[in-house]
PDB file of C-alpha atoms in Angstrom:
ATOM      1  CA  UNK R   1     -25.315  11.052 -17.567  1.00 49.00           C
ATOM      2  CA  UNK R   2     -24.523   8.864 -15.133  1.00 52.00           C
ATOM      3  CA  UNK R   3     -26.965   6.185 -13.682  1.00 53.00           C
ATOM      4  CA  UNK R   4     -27.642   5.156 -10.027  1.00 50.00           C
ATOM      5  CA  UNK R   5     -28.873   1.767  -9.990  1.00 49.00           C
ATOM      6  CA  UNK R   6     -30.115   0.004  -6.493  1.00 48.00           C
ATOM      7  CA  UNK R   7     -32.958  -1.204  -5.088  1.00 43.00           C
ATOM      8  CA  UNK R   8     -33.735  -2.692  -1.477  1.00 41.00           C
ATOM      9  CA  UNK R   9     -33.088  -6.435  -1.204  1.00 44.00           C
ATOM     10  CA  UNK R  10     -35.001  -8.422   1.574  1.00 39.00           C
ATOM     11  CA  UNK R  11     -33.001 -11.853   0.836  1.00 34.00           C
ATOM     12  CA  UNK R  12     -29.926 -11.718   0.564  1.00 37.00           C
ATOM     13  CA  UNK R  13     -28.039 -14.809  -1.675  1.00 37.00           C
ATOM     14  CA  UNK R  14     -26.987 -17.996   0.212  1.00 34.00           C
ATOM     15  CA  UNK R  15     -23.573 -16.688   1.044  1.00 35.00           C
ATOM     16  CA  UNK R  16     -25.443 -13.575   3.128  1.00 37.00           C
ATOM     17  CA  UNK R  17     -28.305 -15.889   4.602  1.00 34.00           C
ATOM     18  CA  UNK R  18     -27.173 -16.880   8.104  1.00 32.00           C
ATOM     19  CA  UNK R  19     -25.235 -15.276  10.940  1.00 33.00           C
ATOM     20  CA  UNK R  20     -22.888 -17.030  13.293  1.00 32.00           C
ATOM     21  CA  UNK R  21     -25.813 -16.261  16.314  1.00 29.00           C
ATOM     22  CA  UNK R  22     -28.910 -17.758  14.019  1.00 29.00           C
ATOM     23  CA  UNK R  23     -27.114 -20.701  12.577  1.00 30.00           C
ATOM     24  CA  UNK R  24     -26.683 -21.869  16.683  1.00 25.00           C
ATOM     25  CA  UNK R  25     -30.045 -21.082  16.898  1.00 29.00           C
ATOM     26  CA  UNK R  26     -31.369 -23.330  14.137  1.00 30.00           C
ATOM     27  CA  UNK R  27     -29.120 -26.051  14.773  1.00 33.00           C
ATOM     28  CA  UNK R  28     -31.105 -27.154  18.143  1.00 34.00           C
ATOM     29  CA  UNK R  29     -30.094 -30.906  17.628  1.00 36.00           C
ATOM     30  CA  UNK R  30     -26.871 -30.912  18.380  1.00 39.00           C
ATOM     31  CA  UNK R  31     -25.398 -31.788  21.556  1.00 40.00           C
ATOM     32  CA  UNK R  32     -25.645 -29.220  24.462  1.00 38.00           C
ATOM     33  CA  UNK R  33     -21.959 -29.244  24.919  1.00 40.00           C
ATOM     34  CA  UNK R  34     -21.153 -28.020  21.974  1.00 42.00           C
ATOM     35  CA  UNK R  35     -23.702 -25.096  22.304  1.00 41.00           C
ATOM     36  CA  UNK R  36     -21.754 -24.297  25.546  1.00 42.00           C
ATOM     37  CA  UNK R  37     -18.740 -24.481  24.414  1.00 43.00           C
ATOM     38  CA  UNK R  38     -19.464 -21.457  21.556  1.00 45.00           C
ATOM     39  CA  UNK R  39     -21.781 -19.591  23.742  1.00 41.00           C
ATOM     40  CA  UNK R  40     -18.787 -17.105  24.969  1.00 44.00           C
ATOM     41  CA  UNK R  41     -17.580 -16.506  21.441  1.00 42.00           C
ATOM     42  CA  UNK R  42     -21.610 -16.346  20.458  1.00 46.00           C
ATOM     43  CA  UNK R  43     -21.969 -13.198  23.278  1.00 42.00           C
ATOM     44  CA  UNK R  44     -18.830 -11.697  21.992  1.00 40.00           C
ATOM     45  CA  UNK R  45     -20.349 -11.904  17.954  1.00 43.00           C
ATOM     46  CA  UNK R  46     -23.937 -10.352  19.102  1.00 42.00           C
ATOM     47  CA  UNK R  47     -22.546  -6.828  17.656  1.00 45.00           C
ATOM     48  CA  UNK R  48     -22.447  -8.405  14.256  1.00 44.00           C
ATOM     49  CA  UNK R  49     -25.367 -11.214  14.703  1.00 44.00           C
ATOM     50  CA  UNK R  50     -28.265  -9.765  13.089  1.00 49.00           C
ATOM     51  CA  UNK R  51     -28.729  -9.460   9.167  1.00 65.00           C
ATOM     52  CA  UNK R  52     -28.045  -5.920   8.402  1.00 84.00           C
ATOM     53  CA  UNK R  53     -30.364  -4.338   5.580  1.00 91.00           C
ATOM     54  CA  UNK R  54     -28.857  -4.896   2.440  1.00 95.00           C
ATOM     55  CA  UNK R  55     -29.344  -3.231  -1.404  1.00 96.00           C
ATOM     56  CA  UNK R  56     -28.764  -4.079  -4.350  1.00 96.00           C
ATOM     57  CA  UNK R  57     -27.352  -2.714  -7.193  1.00 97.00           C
ATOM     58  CA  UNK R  58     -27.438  -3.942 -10.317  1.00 96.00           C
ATOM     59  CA  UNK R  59     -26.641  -3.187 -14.110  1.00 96.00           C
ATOM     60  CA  UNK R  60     -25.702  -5.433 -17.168  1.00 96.00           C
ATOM     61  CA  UNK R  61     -22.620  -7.503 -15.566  1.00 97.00           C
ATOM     62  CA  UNK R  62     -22.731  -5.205 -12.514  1.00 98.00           C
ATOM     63  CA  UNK R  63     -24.060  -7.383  -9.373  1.00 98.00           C
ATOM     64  CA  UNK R  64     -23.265  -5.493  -5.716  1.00 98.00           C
ATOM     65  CA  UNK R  65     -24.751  -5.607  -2.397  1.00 97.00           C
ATOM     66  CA  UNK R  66     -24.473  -2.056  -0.317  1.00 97.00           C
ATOM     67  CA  UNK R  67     -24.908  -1.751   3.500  1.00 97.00           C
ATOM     68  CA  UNK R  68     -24.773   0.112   6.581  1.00 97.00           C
ATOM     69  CA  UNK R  69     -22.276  -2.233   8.893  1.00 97.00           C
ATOM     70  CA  UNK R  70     -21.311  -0.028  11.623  1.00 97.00           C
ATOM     71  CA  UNK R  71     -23.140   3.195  13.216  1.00 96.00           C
ATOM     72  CA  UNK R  72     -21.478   6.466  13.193  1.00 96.00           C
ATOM     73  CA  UNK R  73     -20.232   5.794  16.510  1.00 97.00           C
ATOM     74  CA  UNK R  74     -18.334   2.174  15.934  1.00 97.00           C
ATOM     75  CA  UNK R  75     -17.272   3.827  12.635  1.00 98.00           C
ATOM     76  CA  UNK R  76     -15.452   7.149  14.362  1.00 98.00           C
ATOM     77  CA  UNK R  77     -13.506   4.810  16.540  1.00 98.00           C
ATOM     78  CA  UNK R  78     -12.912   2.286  14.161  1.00 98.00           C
ATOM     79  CA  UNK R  79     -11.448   5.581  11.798  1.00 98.00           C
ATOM     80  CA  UNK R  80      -9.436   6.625  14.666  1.00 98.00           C
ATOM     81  CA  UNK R  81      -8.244   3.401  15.765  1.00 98.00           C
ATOM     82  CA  UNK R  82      -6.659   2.540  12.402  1.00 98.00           C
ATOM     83  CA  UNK R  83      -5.599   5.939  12.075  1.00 97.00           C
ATOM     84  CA  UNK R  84      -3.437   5.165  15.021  1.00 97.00           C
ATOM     85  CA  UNK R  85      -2.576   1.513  14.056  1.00 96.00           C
ATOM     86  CA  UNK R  86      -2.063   1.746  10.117  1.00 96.00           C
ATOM     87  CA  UNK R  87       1.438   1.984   8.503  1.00 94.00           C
ATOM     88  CA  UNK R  88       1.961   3.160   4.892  1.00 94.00           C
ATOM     89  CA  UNK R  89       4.089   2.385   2.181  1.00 77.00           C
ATOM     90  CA  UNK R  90       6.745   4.308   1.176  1.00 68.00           C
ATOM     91  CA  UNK R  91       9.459   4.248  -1.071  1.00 55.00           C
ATOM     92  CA  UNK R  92       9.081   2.418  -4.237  1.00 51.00           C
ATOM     93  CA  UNK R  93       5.678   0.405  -2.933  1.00 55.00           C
ATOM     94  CA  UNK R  94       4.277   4.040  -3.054  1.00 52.00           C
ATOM     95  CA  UNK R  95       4.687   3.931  -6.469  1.00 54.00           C
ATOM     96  CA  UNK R  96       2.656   2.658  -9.619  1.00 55.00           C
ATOM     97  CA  UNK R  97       3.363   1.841 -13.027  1.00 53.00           C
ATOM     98  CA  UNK R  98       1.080   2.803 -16.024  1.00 55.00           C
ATOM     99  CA  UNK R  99       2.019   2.064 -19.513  1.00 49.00           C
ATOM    100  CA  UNK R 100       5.630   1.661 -18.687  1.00 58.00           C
ATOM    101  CA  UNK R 101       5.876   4.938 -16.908  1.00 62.00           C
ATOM    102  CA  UNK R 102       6.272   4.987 -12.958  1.00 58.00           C
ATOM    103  CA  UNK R 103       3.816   7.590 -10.462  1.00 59.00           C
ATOM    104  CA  UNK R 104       3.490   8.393  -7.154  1.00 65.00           C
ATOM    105  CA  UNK R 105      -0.029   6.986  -5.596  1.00 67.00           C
ATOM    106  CA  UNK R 106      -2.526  10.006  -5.242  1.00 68.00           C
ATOM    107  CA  UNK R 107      -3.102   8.193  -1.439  1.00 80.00           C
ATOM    108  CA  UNK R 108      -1.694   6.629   1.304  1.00 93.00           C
ATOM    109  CA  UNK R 109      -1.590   3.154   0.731  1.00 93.00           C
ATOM    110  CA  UNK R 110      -0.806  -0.131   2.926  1.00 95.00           C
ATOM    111  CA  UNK R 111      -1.559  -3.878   2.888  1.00 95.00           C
ATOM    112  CA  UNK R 112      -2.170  -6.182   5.330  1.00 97.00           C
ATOM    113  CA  UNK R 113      -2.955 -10.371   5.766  1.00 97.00           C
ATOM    114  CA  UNK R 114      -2.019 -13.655   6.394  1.00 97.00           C
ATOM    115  CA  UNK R 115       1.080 -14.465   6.606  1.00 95.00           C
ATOM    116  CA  UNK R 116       3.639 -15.035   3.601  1.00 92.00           C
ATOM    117  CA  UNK R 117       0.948 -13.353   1.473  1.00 95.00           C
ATOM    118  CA  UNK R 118       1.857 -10.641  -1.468  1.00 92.00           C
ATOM    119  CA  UNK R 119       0.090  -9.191  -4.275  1.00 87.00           C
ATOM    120  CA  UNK R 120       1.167  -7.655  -7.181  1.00 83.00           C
ATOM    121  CA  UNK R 121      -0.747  -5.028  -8.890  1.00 74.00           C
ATOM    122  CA  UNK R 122       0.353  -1.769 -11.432  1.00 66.00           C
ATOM    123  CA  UNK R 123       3.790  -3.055 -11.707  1.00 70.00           C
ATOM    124  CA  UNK R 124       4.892  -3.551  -7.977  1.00 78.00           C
ATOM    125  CA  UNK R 125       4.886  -6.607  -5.702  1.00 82.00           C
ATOM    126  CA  UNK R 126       3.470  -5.850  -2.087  1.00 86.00           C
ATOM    127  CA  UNK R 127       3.860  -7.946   0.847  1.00 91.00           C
ATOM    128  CA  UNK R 128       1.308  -8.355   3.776  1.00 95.00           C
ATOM    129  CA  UNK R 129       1.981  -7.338   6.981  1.00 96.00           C
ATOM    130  CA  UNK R 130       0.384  -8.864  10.001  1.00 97.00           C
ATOM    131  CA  UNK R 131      -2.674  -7.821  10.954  1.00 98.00           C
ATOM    132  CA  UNK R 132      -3.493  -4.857  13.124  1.00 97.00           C
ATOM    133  CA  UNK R 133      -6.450  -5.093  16.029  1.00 97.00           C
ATOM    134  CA  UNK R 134      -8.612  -3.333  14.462  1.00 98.00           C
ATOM    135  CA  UNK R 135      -8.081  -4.507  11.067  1.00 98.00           C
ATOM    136  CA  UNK R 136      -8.880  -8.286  11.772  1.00 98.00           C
ATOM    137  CA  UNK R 137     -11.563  -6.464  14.074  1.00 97.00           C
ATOM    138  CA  UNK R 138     -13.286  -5.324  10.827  1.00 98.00           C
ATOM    139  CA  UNK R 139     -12.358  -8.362   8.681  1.00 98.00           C
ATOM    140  CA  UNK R 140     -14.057 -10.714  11.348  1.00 97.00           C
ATOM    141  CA  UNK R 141     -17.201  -8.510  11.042  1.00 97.00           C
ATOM    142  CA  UNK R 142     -17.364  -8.295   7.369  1.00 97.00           C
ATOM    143  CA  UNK R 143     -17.016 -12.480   7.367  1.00 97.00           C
ATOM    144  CA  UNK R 144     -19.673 -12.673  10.017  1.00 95.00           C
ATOM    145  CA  UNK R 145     -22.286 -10.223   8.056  1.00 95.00           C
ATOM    146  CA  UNK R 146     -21.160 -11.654   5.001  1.00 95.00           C
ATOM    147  CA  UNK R 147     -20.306 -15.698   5.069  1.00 95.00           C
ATOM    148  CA  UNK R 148     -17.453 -15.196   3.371  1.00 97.00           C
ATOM    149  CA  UNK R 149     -13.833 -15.187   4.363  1.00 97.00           C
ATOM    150  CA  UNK R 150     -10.464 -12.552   3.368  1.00 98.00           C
ATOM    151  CA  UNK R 151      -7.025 -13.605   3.668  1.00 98.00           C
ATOM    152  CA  UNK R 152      -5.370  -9.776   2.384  1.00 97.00           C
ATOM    153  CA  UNK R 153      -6.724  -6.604   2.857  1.00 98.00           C
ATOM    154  CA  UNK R 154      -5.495  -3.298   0.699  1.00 96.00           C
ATOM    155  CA  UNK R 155      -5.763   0.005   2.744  1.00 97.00           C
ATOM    156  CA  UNK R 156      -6.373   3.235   1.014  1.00 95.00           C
ATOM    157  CA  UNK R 157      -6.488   6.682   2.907  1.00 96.00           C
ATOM    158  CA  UNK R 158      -7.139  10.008   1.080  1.00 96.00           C
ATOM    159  CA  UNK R 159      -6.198  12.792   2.761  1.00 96.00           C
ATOM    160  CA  UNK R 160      -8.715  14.723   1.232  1.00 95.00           C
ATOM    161  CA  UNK R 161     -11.168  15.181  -2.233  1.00 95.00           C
ATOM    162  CA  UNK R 162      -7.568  15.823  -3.899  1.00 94.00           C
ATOM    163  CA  UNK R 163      -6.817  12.314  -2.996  1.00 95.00           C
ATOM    164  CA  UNK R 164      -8.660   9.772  -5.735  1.00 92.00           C
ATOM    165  CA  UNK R 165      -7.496   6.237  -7.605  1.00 91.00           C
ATOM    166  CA  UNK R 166      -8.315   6.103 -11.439  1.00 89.00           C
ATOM    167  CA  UNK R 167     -10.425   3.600 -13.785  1.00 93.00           C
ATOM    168  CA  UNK R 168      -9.713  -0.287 -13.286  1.00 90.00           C
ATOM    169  CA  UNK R 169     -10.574  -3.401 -12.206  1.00 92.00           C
ATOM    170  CA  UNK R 170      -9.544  -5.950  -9.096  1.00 89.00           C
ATOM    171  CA  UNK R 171      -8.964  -8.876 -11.808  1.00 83.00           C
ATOM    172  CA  UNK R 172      -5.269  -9.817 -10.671  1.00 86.00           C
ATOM    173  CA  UNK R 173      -4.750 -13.557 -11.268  1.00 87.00           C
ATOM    174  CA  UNK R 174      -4.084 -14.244  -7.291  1.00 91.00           C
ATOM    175  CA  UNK R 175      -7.568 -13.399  -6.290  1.00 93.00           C
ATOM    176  CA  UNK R 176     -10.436 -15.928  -6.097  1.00 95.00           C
ATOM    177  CA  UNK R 177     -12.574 -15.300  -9.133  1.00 93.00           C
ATOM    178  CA  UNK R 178     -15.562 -16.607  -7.088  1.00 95.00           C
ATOM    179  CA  UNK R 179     -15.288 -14.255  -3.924  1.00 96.00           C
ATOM    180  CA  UNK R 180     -16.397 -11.208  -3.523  1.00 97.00           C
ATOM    181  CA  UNK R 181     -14.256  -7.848  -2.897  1.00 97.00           C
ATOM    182  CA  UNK R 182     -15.193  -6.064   0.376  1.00 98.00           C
ATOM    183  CA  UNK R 183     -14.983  -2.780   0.377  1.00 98.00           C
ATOM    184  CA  UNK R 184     -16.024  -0.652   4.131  1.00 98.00           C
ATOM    185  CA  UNK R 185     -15.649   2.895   3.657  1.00 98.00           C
ATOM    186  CA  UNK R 186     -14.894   5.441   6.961  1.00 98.00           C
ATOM    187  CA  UNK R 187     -14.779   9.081   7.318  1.00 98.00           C
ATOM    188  CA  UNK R 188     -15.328  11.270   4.142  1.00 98.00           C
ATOM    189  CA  UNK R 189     -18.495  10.208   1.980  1.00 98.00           C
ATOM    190  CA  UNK R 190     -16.918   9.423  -1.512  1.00 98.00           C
ATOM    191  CA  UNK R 191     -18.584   9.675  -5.266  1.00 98.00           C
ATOM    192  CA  UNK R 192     -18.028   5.759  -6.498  1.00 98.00           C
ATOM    193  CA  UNK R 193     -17.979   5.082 -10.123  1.00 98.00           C
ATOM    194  CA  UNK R 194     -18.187   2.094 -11.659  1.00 98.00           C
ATOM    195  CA  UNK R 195     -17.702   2.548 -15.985  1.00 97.00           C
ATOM    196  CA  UNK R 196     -18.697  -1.042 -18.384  1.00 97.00           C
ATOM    197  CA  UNK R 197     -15.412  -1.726 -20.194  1.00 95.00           C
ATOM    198  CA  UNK R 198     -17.285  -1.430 -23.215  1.00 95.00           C
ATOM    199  CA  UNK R 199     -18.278   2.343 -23.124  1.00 94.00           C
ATOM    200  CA  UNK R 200     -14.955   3.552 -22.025  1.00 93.00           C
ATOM    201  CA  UNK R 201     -13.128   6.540 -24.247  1.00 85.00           C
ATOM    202  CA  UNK R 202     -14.063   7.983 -27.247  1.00 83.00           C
ATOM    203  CA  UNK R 203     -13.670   5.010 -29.293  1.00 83.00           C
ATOM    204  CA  UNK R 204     -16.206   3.165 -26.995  1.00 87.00           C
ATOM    205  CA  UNK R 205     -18.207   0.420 -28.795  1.00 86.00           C
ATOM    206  CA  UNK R 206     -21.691   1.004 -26.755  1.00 90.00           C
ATOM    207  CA  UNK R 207     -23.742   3.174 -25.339  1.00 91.00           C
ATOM    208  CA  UNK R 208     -24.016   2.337 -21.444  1.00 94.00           C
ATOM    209  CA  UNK R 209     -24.590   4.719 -18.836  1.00 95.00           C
ATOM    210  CA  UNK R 210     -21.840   4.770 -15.659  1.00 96.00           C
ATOM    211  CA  UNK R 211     -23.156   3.581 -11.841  1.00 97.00           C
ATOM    212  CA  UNK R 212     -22.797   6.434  -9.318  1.00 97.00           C
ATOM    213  CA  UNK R 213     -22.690   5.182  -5.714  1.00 97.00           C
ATOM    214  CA  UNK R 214     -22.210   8.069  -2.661  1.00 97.00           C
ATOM    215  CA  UNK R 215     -20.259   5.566  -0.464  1.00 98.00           C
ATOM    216  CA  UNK R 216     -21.467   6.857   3.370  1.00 98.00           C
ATOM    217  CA  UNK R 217     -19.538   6.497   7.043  1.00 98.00           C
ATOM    218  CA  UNK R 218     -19.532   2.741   7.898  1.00 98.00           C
ATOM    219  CA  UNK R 219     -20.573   0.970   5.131  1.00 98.00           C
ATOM    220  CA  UNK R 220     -20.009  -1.775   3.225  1.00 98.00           C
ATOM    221  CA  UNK R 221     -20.079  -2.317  -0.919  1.00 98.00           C
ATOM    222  CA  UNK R 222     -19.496  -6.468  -2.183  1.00 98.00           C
ATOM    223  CA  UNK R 223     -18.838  -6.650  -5.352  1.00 97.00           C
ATOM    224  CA  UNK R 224     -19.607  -9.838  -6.360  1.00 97.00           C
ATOM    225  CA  UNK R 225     -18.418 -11.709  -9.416  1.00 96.00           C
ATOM    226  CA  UNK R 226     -18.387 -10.984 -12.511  1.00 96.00           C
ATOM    227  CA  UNK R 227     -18.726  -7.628 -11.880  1.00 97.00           C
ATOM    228  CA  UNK R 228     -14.473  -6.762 -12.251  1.00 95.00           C
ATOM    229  CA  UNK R 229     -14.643  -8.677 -15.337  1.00 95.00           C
ATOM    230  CA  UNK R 230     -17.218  -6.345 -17.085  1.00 96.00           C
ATOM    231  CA  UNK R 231     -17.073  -2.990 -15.150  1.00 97.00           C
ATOM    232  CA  UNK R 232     -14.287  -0.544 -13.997  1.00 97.00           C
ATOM    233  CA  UNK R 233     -14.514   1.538 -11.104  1.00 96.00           C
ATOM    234  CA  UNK R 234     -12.895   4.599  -9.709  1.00 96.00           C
ATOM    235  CA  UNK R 235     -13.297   7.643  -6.949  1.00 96.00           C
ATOM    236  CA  UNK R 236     -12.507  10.728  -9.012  1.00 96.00           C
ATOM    237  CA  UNK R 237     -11.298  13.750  -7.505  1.00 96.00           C
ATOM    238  CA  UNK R 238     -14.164  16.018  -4.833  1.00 97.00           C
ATOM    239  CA  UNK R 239     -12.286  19.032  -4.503  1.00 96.00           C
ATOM    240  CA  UNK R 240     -15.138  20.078  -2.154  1.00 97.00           C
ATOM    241  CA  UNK R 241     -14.497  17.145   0.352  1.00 97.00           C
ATOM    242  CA  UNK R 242     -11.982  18.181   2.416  1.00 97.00           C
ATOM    243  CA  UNK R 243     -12.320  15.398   5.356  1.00 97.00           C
ATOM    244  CA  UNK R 244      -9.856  12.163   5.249  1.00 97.00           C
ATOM    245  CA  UNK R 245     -11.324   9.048   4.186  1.00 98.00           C
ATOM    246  CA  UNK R 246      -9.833   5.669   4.755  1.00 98.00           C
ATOM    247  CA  UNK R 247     -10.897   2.535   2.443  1.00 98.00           C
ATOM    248  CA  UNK R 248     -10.244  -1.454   3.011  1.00 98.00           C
ATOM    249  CA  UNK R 249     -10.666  -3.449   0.363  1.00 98.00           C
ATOM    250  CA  UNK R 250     -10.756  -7.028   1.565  1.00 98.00           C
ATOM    251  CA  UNK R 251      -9.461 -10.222  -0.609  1.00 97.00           C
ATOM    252  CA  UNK R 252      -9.187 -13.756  -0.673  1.00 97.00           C
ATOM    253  CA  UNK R 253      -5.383 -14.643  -2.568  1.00 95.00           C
ATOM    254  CA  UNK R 254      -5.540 -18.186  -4.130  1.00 92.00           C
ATOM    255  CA  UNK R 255      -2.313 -19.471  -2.439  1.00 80.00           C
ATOM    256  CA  UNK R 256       0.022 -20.890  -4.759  1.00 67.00           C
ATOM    257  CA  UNK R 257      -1.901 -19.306  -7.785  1.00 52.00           C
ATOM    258  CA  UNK R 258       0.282 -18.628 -10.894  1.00 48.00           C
ATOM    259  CA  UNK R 259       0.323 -14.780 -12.124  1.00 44.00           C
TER     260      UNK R 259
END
């Protein structure tokens, strides 16, 4: 049976303390100029200033905070916007390899990020493309709510419940083992499942119950180290969900990191 595990959390870890509008705020000593000088960036930030409510969730090696970032209404024009904006792989990046074999991805899939950035997952190499509006938008919100900063963002749409990605883990040797994967969810609600690498198949070694998280319209899931070391996740198939979703999963490559 599969468990869901979260709880509110008033205080959020030092990485999630402070805002851009607060840390102004608190920092009264310093010279007037300088408060001037960031007050027109400060207005344009005020969206994205306060501390959102965050939850946690938490299971043995599981650590993830869940949130709310954008009402419906930012969210549906956000979903259009990169709906418009957004341009997927095809060809041979559309593609996957699993145990030597090669698939087409059940979803639409892009990536996007700094420049001269690639990752390499399931066999094939993709390059980032520069980001969109919207998507550096979004990025800039999620390092503004968050503290912490993405480089390379992964795009997933699923057209519909059909759509899904199977069991694994974000543990490619690029990405910075201390950061956090951001994940914002828009359009469809989507069953997330996260699975401890030790209860997997039928020759599991323990006992341990799977994480169930409904991930709603506008939110955002962190997955904070070290939970891709100890848990795999997935969005299995909804053949009752018949409404696109689009996912961003947001990254910080180590540059010059050996693979």
């Amino acid at each position: 049976m599969e468990k869901f595990v979260i709880r509110a959390q008033n205080k959020r870890s030092e990485t999630l303390r402070r805002s851009p509008r607060k840390k102004i705020k608190l920092e009264e000593g310093e010279r007037m100029k300088e408060e001037e000088d960031e007050v027109d960036e400060d207005a344009a930030l005020v969206e994205f200033s306060h501390p959102v409510p965050w939850q946690k969730i938490e299971a043995e090696g599981l650590d993830c905070d869940y949130a709310l970032l954008f009402s419906k209404e930012e969210a549906d024009q956000l979903f259009k916007q990169l709906e418009e904006q957004v341009v997927y792989s095809t060809g041979e990046e559309a593609k996957v390899q699993v145990f030597g074999k090669v698939y087409k991805i059940p979803r639409k899939q892009a990536t996007y990020g700094d420049a001269g950035l690639t990752y390499t997952y399931s066999g094939v190499t993709r390059s980032a493309c520069p980001w969109t509006p919207t998507l550096a938008s979004i990025r800039d919100a999620v390092t503004r709510t968050t503290g912490q900063t993405f480089n390379f963002v992964l795009v997933n749409r699923y057209k519909d419940g059909q759509d899904h990605m199977g069991e694994h883990r974000d543990d490619e040797k690029e990405l910075d083992p201390i950061c956090p994967i951001a994940s914002v969810s828009l359009g469809a609600a989507r069953d997330f499942i996260f699975r401890h690498r030790d209860a997997r198949g039928k020759q599991s070694s323990r006992q341990i119950e799977p994480v169930r998280l409904e991930l709603a319209h506008g939110s955002l899931l962190l997955m904070n180290p070290p939970t891709n070391t100890f848990w795999y996740h997935s969005l299995p198939v909804r053949k009752k969900v018949l409404l696109p979703r689009i996912n961003l999963t947001f990254r910080r490559i180590v540059l010059g990191s050996k693979k």
